[in-house]
mmCIF file of C-alpha atoms and ligand atoms in Angstrom:
data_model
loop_
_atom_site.group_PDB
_atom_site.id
_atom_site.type_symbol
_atom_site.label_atom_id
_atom_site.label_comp_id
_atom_site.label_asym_id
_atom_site.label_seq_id
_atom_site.Cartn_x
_atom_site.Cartn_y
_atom_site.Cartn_z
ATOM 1 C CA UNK A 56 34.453 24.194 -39.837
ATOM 2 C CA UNK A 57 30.769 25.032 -40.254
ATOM 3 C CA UNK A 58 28.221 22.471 -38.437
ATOM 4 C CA UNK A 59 24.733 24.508 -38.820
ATOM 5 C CA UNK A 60 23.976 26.096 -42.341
ATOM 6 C CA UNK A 61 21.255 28.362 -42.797
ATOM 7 C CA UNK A 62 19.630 28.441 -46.162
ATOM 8 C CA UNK A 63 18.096 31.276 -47.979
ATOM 9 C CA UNK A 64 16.523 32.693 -51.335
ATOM 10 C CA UNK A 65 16.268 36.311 -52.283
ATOM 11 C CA UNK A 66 15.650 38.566 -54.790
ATOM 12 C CA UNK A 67 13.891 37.512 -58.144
ATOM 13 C CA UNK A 68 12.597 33.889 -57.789
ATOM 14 C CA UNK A 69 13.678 31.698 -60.606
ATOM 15 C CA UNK A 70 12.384 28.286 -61.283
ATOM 16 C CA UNK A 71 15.042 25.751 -59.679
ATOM 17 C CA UNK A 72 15.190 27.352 -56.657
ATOM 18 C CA UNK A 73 12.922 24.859 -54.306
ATOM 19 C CA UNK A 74 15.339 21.892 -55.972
ATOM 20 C CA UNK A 75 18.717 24.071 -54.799
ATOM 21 C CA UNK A 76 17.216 24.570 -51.095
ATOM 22 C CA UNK A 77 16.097 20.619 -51.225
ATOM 23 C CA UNK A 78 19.812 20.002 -52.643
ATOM 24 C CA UNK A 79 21.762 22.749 -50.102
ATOM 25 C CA UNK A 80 19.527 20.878 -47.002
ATOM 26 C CA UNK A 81 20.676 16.929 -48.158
ATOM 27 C CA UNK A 82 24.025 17.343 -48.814
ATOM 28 C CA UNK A 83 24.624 18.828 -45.453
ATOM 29 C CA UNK A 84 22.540 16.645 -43.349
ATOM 30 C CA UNK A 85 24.244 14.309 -45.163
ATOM 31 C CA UNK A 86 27.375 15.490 -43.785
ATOM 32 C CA UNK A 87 26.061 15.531 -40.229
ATOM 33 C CA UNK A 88 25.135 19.590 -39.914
ATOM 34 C CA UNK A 89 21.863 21.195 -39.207
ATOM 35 C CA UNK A 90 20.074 22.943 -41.252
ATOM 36 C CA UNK A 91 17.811 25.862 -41.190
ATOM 37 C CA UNK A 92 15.745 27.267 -43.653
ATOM 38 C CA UNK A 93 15.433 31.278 -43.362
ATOM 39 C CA UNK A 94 12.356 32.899 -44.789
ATOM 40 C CA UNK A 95 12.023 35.608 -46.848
ATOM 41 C CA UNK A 96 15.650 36.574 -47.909
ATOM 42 C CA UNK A 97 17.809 38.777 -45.945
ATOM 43 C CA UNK A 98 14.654 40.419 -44.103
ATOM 44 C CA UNK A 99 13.719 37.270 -42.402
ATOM 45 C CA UNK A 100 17.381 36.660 -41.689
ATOM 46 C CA UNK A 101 17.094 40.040 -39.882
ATOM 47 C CA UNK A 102 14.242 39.204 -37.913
ATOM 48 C CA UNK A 103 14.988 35.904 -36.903
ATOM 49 C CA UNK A 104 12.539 33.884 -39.244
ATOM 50 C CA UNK A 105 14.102 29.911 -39.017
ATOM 51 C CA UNK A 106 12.554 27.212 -39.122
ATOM 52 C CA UNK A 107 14.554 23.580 -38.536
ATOM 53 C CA UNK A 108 14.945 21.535 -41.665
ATOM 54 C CA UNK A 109 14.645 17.780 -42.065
ATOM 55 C CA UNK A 110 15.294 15.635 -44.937
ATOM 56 C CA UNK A 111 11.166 15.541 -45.018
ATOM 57 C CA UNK A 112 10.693 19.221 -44.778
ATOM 58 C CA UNK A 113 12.132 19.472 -47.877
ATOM 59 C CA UNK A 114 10.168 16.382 -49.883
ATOM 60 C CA UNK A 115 8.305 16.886 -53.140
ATOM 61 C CA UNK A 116 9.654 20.310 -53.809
ATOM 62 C CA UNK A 117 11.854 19.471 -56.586
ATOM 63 C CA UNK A 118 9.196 20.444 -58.964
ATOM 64 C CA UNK A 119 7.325 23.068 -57.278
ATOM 65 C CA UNK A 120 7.945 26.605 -58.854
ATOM 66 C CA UNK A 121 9.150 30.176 -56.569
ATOM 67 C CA UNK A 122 10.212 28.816 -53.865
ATOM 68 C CA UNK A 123 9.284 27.557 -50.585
ATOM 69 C CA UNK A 124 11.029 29.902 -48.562
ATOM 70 C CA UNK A 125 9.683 33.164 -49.713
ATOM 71 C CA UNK A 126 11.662 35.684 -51.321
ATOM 72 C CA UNK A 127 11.876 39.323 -50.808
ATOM 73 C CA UNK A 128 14.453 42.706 -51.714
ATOM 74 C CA UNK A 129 15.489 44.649 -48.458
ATOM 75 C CA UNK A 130 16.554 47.926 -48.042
ATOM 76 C CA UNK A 131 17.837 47.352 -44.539
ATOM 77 C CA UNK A 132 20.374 44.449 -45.490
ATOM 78 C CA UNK A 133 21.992 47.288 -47.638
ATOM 79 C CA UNK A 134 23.043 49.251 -44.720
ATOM 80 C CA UNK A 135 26.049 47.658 -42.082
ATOM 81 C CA UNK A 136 23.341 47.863 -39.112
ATOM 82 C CA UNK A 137 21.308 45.429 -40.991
ATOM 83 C CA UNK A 138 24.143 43.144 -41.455
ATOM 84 C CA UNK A 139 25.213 43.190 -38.206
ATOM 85 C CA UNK A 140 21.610 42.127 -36.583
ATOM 86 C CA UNK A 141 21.502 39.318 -39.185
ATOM 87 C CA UNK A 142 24.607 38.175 -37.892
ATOM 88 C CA UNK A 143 23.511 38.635 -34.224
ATOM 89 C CA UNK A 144 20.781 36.110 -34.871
ATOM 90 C CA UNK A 145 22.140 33.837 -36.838
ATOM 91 C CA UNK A 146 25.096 33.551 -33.847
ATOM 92 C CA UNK A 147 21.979 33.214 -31.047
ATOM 93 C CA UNK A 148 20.392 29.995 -33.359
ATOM 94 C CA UNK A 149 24.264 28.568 -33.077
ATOM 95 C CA UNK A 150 24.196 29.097 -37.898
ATOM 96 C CA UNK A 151 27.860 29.406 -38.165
ATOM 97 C CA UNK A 152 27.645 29.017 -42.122
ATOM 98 C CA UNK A 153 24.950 30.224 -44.761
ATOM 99 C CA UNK A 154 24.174 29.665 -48.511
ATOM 100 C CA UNK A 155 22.268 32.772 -50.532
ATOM 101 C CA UNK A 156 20.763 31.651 -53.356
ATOM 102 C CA UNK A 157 19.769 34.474 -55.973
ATOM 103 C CA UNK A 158 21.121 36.444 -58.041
ATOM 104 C CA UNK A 159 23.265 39.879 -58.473
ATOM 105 C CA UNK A 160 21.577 41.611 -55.429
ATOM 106 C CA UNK A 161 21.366 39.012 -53.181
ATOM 107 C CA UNK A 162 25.249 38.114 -54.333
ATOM 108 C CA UNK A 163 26.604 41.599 -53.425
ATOM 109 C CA UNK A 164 25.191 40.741 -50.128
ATOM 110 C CA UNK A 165 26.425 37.710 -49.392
ATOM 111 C CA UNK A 166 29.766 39.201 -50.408
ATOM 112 C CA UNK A 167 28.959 41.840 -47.563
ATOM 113 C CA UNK A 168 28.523 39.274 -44.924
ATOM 114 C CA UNK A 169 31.360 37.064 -46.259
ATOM 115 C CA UNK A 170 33.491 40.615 -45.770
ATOM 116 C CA UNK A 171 32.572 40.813 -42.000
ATOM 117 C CA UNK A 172 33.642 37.972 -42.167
ATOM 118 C CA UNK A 173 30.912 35.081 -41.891
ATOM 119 C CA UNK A 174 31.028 32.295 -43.858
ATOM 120 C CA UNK A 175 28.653 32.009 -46.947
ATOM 121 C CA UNK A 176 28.850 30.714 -50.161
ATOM 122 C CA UNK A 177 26.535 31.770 -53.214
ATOM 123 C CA UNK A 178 24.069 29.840 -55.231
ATOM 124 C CA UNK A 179 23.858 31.562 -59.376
ATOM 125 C CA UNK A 180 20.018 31.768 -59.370
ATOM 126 C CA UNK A 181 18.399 34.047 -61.940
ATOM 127 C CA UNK A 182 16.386 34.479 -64.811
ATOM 128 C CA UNK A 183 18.607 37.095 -65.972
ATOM 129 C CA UNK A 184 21.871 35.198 -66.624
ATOM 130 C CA UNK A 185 23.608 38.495 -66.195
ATOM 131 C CA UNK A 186 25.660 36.811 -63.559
ATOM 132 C CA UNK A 187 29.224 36.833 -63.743
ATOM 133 C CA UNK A 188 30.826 33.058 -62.477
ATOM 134 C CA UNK A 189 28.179 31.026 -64.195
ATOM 135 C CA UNK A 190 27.053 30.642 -67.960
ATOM 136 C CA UNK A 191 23.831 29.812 -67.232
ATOM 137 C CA UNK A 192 22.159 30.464 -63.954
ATOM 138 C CA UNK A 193 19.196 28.580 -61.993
ATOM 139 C CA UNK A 194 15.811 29.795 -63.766
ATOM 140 C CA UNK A 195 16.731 30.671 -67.022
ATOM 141 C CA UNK A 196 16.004 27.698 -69.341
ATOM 142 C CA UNK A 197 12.789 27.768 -67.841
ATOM 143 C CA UNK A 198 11.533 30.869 -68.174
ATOM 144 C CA UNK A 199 13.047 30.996 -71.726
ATOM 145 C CA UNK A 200 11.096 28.114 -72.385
ATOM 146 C CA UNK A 201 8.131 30.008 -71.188
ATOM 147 C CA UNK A 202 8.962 32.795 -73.350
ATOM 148 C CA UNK A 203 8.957 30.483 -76.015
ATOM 149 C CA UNK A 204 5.837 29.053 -75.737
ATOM 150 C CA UNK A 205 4.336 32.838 -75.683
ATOM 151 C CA UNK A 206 6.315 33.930 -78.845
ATOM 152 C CA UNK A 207 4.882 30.430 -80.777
ATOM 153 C CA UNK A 208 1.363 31.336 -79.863
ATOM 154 C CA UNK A 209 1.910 34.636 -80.777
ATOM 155 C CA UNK A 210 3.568 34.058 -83.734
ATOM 156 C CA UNK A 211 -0.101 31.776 -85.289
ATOM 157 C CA UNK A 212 -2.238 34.903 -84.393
ATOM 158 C CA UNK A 213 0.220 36.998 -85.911
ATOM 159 C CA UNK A 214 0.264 35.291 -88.923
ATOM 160 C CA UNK A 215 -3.230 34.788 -89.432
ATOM 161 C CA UNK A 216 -3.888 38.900 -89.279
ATOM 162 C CA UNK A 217 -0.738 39.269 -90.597
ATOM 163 C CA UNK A 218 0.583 41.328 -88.043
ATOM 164 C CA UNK A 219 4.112 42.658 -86.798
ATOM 165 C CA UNK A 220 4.668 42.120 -82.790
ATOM 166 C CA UNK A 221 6.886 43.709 -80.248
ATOM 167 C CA UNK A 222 7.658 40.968 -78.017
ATOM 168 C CA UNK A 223 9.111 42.256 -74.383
ATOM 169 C CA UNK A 224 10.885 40.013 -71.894
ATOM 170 C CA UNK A 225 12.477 40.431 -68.497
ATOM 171 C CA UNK A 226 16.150 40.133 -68.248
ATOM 172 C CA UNK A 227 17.185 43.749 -65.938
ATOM 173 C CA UNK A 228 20.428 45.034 -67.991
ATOM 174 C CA UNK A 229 21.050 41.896 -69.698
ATOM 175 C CA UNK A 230 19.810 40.417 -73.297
ATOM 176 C CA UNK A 231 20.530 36.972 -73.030
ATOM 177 C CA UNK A 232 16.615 36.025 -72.919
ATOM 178 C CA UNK A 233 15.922 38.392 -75.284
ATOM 179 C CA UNK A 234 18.370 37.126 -77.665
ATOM 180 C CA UNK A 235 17.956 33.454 -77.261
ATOM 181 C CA UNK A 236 14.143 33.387 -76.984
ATOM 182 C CA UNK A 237 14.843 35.475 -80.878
ATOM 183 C CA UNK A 238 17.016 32.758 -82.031
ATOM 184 C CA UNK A 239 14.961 29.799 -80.728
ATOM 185 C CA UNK A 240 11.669 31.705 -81.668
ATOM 186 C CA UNK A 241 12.607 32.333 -85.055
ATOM 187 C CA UNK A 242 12.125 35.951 -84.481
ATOM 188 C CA UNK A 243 13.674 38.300 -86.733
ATOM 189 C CA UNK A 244 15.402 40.898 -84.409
ATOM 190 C CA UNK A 245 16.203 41.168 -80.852
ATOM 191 C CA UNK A 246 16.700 44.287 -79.575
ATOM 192 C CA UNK A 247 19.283 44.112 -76.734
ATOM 193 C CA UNK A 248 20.583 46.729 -74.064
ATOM 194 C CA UNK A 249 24.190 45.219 -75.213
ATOM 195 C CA UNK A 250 23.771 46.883 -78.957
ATOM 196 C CA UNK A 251 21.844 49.369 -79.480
ATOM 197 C CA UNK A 252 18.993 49.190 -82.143
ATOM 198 C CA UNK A 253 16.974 52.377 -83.061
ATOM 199 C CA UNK A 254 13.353 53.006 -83.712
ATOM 200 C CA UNK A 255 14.239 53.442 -87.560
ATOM 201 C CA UNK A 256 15.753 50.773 -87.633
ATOM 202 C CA UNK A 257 13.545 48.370 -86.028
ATOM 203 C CA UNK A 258 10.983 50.172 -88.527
ATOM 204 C CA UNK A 259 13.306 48.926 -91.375
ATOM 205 C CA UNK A 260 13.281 45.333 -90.131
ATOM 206 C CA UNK A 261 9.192 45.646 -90.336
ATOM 207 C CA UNK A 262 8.948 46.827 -93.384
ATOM 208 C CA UNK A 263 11.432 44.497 -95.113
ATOM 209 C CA UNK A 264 10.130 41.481 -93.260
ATOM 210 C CA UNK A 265 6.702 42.836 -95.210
ATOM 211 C CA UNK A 266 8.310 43.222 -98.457
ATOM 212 C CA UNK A 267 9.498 39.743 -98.049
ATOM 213 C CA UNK A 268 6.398 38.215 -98.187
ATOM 214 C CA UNK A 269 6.637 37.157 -94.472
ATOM 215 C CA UNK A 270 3.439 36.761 -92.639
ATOM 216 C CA UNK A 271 4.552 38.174 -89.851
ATOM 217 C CA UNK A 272 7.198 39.972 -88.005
ATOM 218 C CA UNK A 273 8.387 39.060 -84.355
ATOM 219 C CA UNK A 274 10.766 41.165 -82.662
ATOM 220 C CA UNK A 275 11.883 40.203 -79.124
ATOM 221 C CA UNK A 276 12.723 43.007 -77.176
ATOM 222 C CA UNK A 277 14.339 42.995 -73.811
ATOM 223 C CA UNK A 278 12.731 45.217 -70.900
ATOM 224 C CA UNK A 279 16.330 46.594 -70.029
ATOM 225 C CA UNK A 280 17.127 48.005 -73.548
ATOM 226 C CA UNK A 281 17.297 51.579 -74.105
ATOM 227 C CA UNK A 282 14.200 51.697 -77.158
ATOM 228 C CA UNK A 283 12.329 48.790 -74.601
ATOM 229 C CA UNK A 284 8.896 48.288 -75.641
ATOM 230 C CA UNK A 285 7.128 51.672 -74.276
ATOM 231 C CA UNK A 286 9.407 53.759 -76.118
ATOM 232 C CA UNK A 287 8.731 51.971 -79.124
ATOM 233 C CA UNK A 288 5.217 51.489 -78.953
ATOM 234 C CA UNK A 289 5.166 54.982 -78.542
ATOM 235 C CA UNK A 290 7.644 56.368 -81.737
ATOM 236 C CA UNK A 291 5.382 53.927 -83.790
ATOM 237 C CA UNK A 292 1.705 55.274 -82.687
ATOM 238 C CA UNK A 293 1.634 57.976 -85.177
ATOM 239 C CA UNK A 294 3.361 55.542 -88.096
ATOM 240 C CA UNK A 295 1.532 52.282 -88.487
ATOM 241 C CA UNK A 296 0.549 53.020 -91.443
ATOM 242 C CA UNK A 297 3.736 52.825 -92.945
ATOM 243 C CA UNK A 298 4.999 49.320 -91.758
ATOM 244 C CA UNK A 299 3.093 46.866 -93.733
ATOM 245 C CA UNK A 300 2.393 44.614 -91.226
ATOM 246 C CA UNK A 301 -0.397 46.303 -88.092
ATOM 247 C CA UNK A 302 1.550 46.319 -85.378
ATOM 248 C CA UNK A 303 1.142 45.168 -81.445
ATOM 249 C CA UNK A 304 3.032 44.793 -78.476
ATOM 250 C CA UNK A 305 2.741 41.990 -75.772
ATOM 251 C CA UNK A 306 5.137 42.480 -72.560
ATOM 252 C CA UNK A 307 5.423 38.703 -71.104
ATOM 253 C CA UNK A 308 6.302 39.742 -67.441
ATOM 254 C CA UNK A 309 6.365 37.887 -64.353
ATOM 255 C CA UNK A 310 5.090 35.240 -66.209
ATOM 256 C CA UNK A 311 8.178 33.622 -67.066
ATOM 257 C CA UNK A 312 9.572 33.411 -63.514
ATOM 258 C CA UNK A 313 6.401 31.869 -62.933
ATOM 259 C CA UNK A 314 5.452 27.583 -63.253
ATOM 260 C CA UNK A 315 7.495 24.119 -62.545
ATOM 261 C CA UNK A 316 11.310 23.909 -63.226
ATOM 262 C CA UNK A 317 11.833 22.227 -66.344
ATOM 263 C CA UNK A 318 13.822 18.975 -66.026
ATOM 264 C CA UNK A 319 17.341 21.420 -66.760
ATOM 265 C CA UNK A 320 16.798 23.860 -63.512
ATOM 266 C CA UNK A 321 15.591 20.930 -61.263
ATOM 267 C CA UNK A 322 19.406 19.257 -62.043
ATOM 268 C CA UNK A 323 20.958 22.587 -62.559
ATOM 269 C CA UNK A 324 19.372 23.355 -58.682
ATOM 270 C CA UNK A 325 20.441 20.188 -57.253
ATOM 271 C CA UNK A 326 24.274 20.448 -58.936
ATOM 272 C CA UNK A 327 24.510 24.295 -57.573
ATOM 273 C CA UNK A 328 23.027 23.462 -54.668
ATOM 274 C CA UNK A 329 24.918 20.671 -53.550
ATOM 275 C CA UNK A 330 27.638 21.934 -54.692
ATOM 276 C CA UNK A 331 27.482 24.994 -52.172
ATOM 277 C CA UNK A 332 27.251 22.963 -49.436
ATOM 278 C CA UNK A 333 30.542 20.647 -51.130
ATOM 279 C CA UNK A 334 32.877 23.999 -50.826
ATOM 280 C CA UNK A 335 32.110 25.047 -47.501
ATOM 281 C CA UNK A 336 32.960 21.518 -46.391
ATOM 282 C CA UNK A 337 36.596 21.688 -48.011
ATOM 283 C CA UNK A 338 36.815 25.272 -46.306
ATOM 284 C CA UNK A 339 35.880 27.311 -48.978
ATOM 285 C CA UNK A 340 33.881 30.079 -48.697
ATOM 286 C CA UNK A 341 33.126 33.824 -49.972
ATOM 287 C CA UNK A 342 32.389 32.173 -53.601
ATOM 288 C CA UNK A 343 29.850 31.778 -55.764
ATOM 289 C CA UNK A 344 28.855 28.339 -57.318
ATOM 290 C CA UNK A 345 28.054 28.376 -61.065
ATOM 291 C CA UNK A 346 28.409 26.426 -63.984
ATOM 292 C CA UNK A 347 31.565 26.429 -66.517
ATOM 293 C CA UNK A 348 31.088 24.536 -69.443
ATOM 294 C CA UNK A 349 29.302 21.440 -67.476
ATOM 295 C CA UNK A 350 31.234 21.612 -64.631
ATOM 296 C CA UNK A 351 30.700 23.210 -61.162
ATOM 297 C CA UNK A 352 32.719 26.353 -61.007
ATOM 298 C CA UNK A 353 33.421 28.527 -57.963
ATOM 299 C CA UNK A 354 34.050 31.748 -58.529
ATOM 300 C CA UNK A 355 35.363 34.766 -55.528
ATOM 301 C CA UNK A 356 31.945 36.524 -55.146
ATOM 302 C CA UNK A 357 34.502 39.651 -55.451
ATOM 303 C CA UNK A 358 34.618 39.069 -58.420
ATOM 304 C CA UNK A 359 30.789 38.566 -59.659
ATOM 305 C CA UNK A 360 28.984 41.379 -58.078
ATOM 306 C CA UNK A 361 28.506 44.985 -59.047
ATOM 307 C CA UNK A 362 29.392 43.157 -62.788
ATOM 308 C CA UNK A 363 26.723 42.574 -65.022
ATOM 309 C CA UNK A 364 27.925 39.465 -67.869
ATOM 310 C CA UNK A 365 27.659 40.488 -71.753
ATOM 311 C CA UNK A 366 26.068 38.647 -75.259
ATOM 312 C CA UNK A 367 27.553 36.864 -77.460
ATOM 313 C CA UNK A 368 27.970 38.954 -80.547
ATOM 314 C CA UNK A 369 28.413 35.703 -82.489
ATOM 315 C CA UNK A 370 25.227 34.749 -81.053
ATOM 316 C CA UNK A 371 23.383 38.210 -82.340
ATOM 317 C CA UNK A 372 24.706 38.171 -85.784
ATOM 318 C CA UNK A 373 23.388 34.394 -86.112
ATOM 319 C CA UNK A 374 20.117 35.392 -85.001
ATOM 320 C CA UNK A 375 19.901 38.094 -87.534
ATOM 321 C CA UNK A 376 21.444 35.745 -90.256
ATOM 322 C CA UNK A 377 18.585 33.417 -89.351
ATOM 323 C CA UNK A 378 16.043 35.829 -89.377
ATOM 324 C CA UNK A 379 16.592 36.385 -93.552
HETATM 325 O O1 LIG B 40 15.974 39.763 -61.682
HETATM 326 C C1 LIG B 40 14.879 39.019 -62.074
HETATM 327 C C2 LIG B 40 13.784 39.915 -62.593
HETATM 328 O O2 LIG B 40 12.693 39.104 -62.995
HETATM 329 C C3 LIG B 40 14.173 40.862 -63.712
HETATM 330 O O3 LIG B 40 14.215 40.229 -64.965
HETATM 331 C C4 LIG B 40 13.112 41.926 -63.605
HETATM 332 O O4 LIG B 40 13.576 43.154 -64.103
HETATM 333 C C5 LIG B 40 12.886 42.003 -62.113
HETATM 334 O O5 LIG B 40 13.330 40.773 -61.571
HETATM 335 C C6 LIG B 40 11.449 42.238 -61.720
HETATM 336 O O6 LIG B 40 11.418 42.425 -60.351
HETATM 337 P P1 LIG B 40 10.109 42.342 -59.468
HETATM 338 O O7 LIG B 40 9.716 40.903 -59.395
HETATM 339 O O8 LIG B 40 10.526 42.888 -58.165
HETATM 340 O O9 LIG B 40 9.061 43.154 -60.177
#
């Protein structure tokens, strides 16, 4: 049985984070453990960066965005000496149990400490939602919200110059933004890595959007697709003529990782979060804690990482439908 947790984000920061490492820190004071809040992701668990957590050192952070611990990728946490320090130091500070909250990366190494055997249990935290054990992970109703509030505005300039726009959002290998920011946008195409859309064709939608009598023409495209927005800014520099609508692109970015959780990732944080902390108290550990319909699930991280989670096709052809 675990009686000091350490606590740690990594990776991509996604709105809902602060509210999981306020959550994680609660529940298992709550319980009687310490807690310790690790900086900067796996590198500061490799150089010993801890700080003690209260119950106060983790007020008023519910609705703060990133996240108070820092985040960060490492290199070094990939390789089996890296591991092994982090586990060195977390054995000197007396952490005999740790919660990762991120995403794919920072899952796959969690699962590599929970295979040398320390016990850790994962947190489904990214914008992506590309993670396998969760259908919908910390972050991404906010940031899809922020998306949303960019394709609006764009949309009213768009219209007024009556102007086609190439929309591109964040989302690694995985279309879910992409395709719900097109259905709740009112966009009419997404272009996804999950089906493939051409150049031509994405030309077609233009040009029949024009011949429509639309005022515009939004197409979301997501960063990880293979015609992303680059490519197709590019194919369509020598052919604007030819689209009706004058075409521009707008790539959203960091942006939508960026502001407060909305009032979805601040609960979302505090179910997952808690909920971490919940399994490793019955003596589970190695999994990752998501959400399954609107229950907690727990899922072996075996079997999340190194798996990217698909669209719904249903999903697509609605959005297209809707986009008549
Ligand atoms: O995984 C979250 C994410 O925001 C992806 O959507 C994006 O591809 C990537 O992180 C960007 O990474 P960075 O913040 O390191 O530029």
């Amino acid at each position: 049985m675990v009686s000091k947790i350490g606590v740690l984000t990594s990776g991509g920061d996604a709105p809902g984070m602060n509210a999981a490492i306020r959550a994680v820190t609660r529940s298992a004071l709550d319980l009687g453990w310490e807690v310790v809040g690790v900086a900067h992701g796996y590198a500061g668990l490799m150089s010993g960066e801890f700080m003690p957590f209260t119950a106060r050192s983790v007020g008023g952070i519910i609705q703060q965005g990133g996240t108070i611990l820092g985040s960060a990728r490492s290199e070094e946490f990939k390789t089996v000496d890296g591991r092994k320090k982090a586990i060195r130091n977390m054995a000197q500070h007396g952490i005999d149990g740790l919660v990762v909250i991120g995403g794919n990366g920072s899952q796959t190494g969690a699962y590599s400490l929970h295979q040398m055997g320390f016990p850790v249990n994962g947190v489904a935290s990214t914008i992506d939602n590309d993670l396998v054990g969760s259908d919908i992970t910390l972050g991404v109703d906010t940031a899809l919200n922020i998306a949303l509030e960019a394709i609006d505005r764009l949309k009213t300039t768009a219209s007024s110059h009556n102007r086609a726009f190439l929309v591109e959002v964040m989302g690694r290998g995985c279309g879910y933004l992409a395709l719900m920011a097109a259905l709740a946008g009112g966009a009419e195409a997404a272009v996804i890595p999950e089906i493939e859309t051409t150049p031509e064709q994405v030309a077609d939608i233009i040009r029949k959007s024009y011949a429509r009598g639309k005022s515009h023409c939004i197409i979301v495209v997501a960063e990880g697709a293979k015609h992303e927005l680059d490519v197709l800014m590019d194919y369509f520099k020598d052919k604007k003529g030819e689209l009706g609508f004058e075409l521009r692109g707008t790539e959203l970015g960091h942006i939508q990782r960026g502001g407060e959780p909305g009032a979805f990732d601040r609960i979302l944080g505090t179910r997952l979060g808690a909920g971490a902390v919940e399994a490793m108290a019955n003596g589970t550990y190695g999994v990752l804690c998501g959400l399954k319909g609107n229950e907690l699930a727990y899922t072996p991280l075996a079997d999340c990482v190194g798996k990217t989670k698909g669209v719904s096709e249903s999903v697509y052809k609605l959005a297209s439908v809707m986009a008549k």
